[in-house]
PDB file of C-alpha atoms in Angstrom:
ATOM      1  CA  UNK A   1      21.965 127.946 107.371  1.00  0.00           C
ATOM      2  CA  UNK A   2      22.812 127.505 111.006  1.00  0.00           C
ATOM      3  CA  UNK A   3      24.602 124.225 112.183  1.00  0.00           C
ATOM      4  CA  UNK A   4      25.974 122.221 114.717  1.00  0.00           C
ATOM      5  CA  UNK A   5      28.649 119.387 115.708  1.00  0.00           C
ATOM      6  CA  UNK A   6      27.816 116.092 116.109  1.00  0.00           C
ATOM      7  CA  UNK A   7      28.491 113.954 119.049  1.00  0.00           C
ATOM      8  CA  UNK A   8      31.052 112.490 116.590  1.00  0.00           C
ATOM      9  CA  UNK A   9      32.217 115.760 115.298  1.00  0.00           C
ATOM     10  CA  UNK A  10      30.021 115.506 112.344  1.00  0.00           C
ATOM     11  CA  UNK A  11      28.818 118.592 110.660  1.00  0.00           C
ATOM     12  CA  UNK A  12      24.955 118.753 110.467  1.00  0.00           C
ATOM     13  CA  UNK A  13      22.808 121.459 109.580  1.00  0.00           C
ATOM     14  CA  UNK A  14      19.144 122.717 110.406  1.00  0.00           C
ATOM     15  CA  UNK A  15      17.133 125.059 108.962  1.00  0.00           C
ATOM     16  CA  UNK A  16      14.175 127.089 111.049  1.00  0.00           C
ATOM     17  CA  UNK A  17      10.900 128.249 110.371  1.00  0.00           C
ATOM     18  CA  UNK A  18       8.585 130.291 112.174  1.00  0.00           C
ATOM     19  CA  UNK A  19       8.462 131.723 116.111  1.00  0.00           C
ATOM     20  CA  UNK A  20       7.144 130.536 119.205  1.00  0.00           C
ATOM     21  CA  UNK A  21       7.724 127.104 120.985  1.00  0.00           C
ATOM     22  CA  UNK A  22       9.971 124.347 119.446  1.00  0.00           C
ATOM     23  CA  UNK A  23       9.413 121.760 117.188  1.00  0.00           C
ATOM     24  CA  UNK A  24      11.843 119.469 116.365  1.00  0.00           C
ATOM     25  CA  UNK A  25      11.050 117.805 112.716  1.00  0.00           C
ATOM     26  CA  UNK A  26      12.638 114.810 111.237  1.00  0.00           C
ATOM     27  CA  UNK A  27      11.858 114.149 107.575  1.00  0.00           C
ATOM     28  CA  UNK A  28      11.084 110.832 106.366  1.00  0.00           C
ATOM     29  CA  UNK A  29      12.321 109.171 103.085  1.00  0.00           C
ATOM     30  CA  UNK A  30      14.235 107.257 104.612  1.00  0.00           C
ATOM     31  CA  UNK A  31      17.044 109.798 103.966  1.00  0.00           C
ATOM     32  CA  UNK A  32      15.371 112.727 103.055  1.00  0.00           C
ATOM     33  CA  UNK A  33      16.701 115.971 103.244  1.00  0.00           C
ATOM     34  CA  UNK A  34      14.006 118.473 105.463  1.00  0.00           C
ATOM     35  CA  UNK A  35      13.371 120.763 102.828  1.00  0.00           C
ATOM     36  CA  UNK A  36      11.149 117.650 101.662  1.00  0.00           C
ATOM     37  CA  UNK A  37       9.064 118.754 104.783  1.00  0.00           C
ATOM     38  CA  UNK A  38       8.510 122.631 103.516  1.00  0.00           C
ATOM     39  CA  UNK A  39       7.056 124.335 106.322  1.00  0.00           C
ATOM     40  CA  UNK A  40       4.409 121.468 106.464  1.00  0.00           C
ATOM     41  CA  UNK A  41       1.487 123.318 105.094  1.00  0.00           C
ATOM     42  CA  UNK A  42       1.815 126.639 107.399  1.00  0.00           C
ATOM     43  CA  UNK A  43       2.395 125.182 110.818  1.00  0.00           C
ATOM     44  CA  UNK A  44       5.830 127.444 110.668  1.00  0.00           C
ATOM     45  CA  UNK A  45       2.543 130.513 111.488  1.00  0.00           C
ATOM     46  CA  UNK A  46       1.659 128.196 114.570  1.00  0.00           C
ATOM     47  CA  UNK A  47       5.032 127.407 116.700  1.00  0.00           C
ATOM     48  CA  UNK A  48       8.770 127.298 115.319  1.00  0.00           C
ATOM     49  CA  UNK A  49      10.212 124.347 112.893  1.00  0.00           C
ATOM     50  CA  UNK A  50      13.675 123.237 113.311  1.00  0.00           C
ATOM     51  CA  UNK A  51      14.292 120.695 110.633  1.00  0.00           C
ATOM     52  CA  UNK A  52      17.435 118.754 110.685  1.00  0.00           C
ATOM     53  CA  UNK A  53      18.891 117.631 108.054  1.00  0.00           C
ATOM     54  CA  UNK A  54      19.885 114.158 108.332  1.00  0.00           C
ATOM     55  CA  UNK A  55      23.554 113.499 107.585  1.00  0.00           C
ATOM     56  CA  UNK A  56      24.102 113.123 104.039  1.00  0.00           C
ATOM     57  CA  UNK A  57      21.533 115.172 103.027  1.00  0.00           C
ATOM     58  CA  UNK A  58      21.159 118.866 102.732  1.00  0.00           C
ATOM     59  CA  UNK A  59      23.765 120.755 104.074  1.00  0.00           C
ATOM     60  CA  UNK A  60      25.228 117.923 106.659  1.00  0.00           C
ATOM     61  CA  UNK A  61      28.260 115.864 105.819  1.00  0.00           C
ATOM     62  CA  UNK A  62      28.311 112.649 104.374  1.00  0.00           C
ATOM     63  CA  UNK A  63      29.627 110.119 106.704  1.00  0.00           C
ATOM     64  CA  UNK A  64      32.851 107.762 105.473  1.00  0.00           C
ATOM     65  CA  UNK A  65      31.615 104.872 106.829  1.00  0.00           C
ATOM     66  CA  UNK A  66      28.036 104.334 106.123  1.00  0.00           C
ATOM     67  CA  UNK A  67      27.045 102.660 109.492  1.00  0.00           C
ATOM     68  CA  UNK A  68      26.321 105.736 110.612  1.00  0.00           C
ATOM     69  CA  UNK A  69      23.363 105.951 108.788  1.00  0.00           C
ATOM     70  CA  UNK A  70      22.050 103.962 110.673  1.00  0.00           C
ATOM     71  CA  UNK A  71      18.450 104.666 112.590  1.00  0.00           C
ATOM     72  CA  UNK A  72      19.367 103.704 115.875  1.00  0.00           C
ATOM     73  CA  UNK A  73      22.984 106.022 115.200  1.00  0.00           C
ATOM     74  CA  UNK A  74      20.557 108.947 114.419  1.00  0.00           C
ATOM     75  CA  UNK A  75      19.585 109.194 117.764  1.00  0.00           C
ATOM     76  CA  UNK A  76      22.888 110.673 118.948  1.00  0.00           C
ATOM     77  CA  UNK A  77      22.315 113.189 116.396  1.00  0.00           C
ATOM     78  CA  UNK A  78      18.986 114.449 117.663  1.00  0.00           C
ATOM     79  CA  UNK A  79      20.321 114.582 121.136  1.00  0.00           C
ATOM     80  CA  UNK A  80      23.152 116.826 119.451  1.00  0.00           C
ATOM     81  CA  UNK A  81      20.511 118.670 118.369  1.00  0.00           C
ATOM     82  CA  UNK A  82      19.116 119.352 121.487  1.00  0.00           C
ATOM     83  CA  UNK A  83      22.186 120.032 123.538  1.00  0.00           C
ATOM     84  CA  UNK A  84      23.012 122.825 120.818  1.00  0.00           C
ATOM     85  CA  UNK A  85      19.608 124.522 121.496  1.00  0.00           C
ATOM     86  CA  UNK A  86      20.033 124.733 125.307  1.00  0.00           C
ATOM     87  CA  UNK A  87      17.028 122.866 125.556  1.00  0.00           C
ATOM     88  CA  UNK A  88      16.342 120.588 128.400  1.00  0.00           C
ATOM     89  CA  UNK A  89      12.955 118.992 126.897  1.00  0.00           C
ATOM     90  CA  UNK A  90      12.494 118.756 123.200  1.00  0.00           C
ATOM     91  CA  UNK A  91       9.261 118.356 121.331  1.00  0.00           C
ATOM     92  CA  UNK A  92       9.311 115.889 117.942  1.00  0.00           C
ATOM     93  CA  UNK A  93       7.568 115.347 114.872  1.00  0.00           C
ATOM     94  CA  UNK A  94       8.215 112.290 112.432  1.00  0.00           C
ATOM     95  CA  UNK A  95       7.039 111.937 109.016  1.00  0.00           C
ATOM     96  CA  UNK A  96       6.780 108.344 107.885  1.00  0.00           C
ATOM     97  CA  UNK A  97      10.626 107.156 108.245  1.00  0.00           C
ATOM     98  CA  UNK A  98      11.681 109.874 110.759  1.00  0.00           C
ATOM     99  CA  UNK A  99       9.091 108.472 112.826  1.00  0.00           C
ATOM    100  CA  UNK A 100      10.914 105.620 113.299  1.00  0.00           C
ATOM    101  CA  UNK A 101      13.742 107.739 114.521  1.00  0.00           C
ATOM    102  CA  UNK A 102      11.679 110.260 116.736  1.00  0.00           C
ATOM    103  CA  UNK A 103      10.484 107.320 118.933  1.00  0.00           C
ATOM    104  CA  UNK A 104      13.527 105.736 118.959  1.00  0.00           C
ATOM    105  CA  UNK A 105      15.407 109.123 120.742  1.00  0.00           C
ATOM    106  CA  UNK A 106      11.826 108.615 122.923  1.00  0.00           C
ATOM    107  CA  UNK A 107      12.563 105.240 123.940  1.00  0.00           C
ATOM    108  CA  UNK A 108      16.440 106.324 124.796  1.00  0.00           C
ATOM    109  CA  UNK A 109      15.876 109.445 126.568  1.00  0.00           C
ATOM    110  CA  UNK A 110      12.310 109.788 127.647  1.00  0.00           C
ATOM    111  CA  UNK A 111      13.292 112.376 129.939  1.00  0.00           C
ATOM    112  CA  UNK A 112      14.056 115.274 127.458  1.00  0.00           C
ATOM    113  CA  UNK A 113      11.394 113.969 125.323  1.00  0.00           C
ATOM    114  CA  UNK A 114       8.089 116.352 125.551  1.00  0.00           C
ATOM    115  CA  UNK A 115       5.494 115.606 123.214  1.00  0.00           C
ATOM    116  CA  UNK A 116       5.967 113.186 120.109  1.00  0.00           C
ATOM    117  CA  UNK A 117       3.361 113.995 116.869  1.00  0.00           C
ATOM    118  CA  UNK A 118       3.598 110.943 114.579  1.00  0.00           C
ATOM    119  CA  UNK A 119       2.963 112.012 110.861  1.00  0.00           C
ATOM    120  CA  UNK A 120       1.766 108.532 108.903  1.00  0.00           C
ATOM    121  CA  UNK A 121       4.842 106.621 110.518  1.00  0.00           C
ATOM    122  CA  UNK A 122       6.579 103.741 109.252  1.00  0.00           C
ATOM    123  CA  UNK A 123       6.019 100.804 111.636  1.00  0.00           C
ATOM    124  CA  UNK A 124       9.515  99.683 111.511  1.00  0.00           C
ATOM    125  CA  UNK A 125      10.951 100.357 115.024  1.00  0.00           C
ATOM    126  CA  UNK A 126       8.212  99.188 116.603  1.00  0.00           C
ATOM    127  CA  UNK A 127       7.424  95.442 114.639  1.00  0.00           C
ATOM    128  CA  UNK A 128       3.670  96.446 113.772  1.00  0.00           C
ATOM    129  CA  UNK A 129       3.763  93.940 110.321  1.00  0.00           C
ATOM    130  CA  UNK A 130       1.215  95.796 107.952  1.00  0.00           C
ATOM    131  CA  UNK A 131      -0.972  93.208 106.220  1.00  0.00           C
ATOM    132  CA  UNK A 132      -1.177  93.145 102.509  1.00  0.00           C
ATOM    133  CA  UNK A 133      -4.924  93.339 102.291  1.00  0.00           C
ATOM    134  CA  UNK A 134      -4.686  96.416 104.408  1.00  0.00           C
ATOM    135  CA  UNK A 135      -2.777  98.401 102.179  1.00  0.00           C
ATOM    136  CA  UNK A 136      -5.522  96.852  98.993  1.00  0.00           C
ATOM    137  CA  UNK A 137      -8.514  97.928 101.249  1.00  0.00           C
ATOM    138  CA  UNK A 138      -6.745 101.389 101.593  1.00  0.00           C
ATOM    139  CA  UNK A 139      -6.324 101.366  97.465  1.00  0.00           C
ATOM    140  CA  UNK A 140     -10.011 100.420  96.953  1.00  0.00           C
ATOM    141  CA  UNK A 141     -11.314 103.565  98.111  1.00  0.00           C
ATOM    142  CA  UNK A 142      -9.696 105.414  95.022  1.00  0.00           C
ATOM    143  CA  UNK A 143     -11.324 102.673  92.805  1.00  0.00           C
ATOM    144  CA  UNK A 144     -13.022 106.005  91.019  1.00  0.00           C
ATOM    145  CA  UNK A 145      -9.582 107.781  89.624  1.00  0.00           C
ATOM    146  CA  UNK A 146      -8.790 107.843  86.412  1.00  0.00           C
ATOM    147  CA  UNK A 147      -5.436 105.896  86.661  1.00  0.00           C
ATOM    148  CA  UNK A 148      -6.397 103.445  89.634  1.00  0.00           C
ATOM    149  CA  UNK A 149      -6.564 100.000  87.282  1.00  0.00           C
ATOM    150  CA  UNK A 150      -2.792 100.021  87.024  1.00  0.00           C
ATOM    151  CA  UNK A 151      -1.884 101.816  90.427  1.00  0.00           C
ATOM    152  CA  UNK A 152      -4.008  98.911  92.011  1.00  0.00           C
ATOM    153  CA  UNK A 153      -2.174  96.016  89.861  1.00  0.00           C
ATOM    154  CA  UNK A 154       1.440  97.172  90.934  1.00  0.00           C
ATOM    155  CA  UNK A 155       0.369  97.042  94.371  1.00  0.00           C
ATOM    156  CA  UNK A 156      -0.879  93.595  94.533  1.00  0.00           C
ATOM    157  CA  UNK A 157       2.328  93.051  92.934  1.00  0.00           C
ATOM    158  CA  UNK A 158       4.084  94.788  96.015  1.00  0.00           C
ATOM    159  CA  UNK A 159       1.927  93.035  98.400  1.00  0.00           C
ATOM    160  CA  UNK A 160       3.589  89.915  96.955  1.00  0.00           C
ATOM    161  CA  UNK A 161       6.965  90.343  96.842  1.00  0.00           C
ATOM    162  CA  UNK A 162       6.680  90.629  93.116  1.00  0.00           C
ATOM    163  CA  UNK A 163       6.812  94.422  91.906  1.00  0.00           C
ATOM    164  CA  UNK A 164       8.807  95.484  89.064  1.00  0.00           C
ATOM    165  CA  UNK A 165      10.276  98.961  89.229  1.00  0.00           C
ATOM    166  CA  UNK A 166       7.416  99.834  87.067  1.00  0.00           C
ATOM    167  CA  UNK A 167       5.017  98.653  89.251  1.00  0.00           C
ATOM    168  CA  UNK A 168       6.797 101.181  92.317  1.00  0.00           C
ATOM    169  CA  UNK A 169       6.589 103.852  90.237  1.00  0.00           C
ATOM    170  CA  UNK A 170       2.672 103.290  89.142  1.00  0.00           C
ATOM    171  CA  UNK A 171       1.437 102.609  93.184  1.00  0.00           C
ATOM    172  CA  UNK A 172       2.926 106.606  93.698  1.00  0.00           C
ATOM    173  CA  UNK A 173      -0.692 108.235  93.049  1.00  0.00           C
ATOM    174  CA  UNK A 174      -1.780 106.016  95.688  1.00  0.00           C
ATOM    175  CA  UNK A 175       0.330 108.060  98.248  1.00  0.00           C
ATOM    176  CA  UNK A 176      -1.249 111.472  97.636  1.00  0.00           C
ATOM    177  CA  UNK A 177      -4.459 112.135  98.553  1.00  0.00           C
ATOM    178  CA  UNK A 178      -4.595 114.379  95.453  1.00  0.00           C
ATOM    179  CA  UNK A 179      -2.370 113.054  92.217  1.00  0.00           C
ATOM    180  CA  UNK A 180      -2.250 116.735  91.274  1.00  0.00           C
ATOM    181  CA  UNK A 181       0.443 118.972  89.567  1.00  0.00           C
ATOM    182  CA  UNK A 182       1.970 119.809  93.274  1.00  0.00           C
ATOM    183  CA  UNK A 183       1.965 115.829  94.253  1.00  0.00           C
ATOM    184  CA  UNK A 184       3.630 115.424  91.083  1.00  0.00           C
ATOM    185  CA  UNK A 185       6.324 117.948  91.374  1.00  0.00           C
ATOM    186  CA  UNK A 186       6.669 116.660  95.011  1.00  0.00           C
ATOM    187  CA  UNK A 187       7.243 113.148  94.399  1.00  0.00           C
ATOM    188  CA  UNK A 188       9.890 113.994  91.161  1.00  0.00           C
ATOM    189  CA  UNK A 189      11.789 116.386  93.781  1.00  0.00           C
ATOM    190  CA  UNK A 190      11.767 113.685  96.571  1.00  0.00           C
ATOM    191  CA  UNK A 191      13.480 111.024  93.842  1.00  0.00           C
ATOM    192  CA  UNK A 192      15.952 113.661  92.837  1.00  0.00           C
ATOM    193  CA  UNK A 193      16.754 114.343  96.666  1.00  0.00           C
ATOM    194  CA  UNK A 194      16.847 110.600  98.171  1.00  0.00           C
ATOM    195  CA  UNK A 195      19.925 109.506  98.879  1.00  0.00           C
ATOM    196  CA  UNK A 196      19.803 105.807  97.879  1.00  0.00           C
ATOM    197  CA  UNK A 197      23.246 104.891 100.119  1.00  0.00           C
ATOM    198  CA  UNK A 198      22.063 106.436 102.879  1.00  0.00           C
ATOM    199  CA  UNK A 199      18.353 104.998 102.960  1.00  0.00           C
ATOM    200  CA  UNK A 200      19.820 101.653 102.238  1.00  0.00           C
ATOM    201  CA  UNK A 201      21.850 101.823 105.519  1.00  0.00           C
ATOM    202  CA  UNK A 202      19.180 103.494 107.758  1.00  0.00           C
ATOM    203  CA  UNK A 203      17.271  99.788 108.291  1.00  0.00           C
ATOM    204  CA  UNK A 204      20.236  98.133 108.364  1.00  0.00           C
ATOM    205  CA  UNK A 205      20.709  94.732 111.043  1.00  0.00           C
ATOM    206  CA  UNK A 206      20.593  96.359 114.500  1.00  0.00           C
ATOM    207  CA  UNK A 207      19.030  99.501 113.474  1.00  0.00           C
ATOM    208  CA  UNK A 208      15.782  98.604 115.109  1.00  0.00           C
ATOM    209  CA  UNK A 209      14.899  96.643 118.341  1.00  0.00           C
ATOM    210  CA  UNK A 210      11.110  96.319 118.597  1.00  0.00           C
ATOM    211  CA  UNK A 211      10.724  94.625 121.476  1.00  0.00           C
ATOM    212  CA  UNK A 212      13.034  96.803 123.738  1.00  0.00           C
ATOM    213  CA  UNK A 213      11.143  99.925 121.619  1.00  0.00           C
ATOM    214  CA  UNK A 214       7.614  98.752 122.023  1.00  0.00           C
ATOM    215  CA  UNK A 215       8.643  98.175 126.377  1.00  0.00           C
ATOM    216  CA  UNK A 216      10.530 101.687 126.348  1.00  0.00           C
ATOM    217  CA  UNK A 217       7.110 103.201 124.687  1.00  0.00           C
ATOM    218  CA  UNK A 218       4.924 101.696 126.711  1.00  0.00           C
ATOM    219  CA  UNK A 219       6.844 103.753 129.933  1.00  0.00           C
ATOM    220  CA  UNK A 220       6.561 106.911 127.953  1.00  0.00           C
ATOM    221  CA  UNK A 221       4.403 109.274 129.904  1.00  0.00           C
ATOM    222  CA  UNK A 222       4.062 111.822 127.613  1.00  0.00           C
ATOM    223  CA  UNK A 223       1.256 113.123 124.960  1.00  0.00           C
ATOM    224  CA  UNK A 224       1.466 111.621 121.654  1.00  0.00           C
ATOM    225  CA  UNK A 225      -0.169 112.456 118.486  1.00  0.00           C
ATOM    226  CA  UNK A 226      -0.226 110.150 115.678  1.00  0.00           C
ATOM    227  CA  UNK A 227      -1.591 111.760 112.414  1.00  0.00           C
ATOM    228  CA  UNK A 228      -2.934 108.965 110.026  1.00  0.00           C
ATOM    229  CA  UNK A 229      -3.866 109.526 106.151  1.00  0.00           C
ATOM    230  CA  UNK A 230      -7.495 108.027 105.508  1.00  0.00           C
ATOM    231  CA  UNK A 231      -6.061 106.737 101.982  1.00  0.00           C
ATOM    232  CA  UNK A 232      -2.698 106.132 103.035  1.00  0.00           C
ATOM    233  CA  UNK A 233      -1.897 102.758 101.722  1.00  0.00           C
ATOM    234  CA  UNK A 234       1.761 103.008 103.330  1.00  0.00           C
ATOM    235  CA  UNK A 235       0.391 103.860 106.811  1.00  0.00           C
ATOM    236  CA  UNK A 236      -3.162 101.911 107.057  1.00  0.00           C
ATOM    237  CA  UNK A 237      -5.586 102.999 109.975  1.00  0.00           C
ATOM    238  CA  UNK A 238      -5.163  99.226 110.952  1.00  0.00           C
ATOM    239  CA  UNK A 239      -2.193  99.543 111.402  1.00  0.00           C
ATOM    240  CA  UNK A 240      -1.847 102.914 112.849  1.00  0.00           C
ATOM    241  CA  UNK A 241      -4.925 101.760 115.642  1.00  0.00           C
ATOM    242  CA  UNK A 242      -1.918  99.718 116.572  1.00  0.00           C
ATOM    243  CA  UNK A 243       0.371 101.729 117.109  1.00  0.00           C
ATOM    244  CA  UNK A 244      -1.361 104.370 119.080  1.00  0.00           C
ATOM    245  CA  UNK A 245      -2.326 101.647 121.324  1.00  0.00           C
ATOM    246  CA  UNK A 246       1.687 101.186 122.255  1.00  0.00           C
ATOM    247  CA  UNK A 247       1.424 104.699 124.043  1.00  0.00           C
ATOM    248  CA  UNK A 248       0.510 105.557 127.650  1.00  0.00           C
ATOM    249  CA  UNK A 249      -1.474 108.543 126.233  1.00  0.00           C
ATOM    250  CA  UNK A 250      -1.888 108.907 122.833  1.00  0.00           C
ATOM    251  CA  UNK A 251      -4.143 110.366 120.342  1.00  0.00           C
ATOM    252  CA  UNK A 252      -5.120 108.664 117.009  1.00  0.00           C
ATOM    253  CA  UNK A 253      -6.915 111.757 114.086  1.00  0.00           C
ATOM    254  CA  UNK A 254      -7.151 110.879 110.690  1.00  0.00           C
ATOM    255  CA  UNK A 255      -7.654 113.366 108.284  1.00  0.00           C
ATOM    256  CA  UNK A 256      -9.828 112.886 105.885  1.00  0.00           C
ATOM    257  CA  UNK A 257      -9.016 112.316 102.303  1.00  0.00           C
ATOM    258  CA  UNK A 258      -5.218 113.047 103.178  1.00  0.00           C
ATOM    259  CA  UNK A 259      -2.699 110.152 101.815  1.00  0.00           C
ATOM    260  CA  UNK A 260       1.084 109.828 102.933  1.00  0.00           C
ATOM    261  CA  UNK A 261       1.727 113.589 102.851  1.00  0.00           C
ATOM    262  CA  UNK A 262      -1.619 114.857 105.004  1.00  0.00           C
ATOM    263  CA  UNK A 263       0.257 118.707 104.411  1.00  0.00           C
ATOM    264  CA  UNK A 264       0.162 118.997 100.969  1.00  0.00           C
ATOM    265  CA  UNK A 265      -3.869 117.727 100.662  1.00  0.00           C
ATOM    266  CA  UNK A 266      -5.553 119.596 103.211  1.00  0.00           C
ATOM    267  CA  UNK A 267      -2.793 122.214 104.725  1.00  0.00           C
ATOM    268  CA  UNK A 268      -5.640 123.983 106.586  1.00  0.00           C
ATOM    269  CA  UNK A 269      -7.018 120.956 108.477  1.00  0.00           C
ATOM    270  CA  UNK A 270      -3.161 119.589 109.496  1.00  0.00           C
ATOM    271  CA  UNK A 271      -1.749 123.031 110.891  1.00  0.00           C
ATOM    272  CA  UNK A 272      -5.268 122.846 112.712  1.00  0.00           C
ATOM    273  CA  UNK A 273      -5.001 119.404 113.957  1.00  0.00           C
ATOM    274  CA  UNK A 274      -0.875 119.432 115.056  1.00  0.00           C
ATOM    275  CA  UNK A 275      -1.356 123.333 116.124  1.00  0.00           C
ATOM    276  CA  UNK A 276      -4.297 122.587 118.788  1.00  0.00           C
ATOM    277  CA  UNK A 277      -2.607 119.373 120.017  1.00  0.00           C
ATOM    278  CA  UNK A 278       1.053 121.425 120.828  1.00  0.00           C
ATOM    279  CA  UNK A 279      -0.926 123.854 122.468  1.00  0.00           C
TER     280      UNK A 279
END
């Protein structure tokens, strides 16, 4: 797999997908390798994927002091990124966490930033608080599945501050749009891959400034796409109405049916939406 120094002299490496126009894709998790990402439903047939793999997962190297993890560190490693591919402007898509991290290089260089697709994005970086009623309205619209009763109890046990590892594990189906064999084998895959130091350290104090972000993004002149889940409980529309509305020009779609991972429950309609607005 090809790779690249670090502005530290880290070794990272990226994996790519596809032909045509970049795309720069930063998985989620937090702390995810990309190959969580796949080729995100097909889009690899639309433009070209690079997907880095954030340091201490995949192929890059595992940092000695873990500080580096963190989100607002990251940045230098996009920009790496981009310096090694000779390219002056660099598209970005984040998925949930790494969306945190794809407006945060935005905010810090705006100027080699092109156009930013937001995939159900975490909120951290920019201070939107999601509301705990949010996330139950979200749930309620699965009240017909067969194992909603106790997916629905261990998030109002989430919501306050009272969840038992059992109940984590129970609000997963909520996540998917589908709780299907492939959801299944993709959520046992992403616990195998995590790495639990590494995510610990990625929000860590002074990873995130959301005023400075939220002013920096407000500046940003360029297209935005943010890509919201219609039963995502981790990214509700509420929530993701406000964070569009931080952008210059920026356009909220949500897809139907889709939950956290809009890829893996309606592949067709995602390539579709994310291909059209790149184009």
């Amino acid at each position: 797999m090809p790779s690249l120094s670090a502005l530290d002299g880290a070794t990272l490496t990226y994996h790519v997908h596809g032909a045509g126009s970049p795309l720069i894709c930063l998985p989620g998790g937090p702390m995810l390798p990309s190959s969580c990402l796949g080729e995100l439903g097909g889009l690899s047939s639309r433009t070209r994927l690079i997907m880095l793999d954030p340091r201490g997962t995949g192929g890059s190297a595992t940092p000695a002091d873990t500080s580096a993890y963190r989100c607002d560190r990251l940045v230098d490693d996009v920009e790496a990124l981009r310096l090694h591919l000779g390219l002056d402007r660099i598209d970005l898509l984040g998925h949930s966490a790494g969306a945190n991290l794809a407006v945060q290089y935005a905010a810090r260089h705006p100027e080699h930033t092109g156009r930013l697709v937001l995939v159900t994005p975490s909120t951290r970086a920019v201070g939107i608080e999601i509301a705990g009623e949010w996330r139950l309205e979200t749930a309620r619209l699965r009240a017909g599945e067969p194992w909603f009763s106790r997916a629905y109890a261990g998030l109002r046990a989430a919501t306050t501050g009272t969840a038992t590892p059992d109940d984590w594990e129970a609000v997963t189906p909520l996540t998917y749009g589908r709780w299907d064999a492939a959801a299944q084998a993709h959520h046992a895959s992403d616990e195998e891959q995590r790495n639990e130091e590494a995510a610990a350290a990625f929000g860590a104090e002074g990873a995130f400034d959301p005023a400075a972000t939220r002013t920096a993004l407000a500046a940003f002149g360029g297209p935005v796409l943010l890509l919201a889940g219609e039963v995502d409980v981790a990214a509700p529309l509420p929530a993701m109405t406000e964070y569009a509305a931080l952008f210059r020009d920026a356009t909220l779609t949500v897809q139907p049916g889709a939950g956290h991972f809009p890829w893996l429950d309606d592949a067709s309609r995602f390539v579709s939406t994310v291909a059209t607005f790149l184009t």
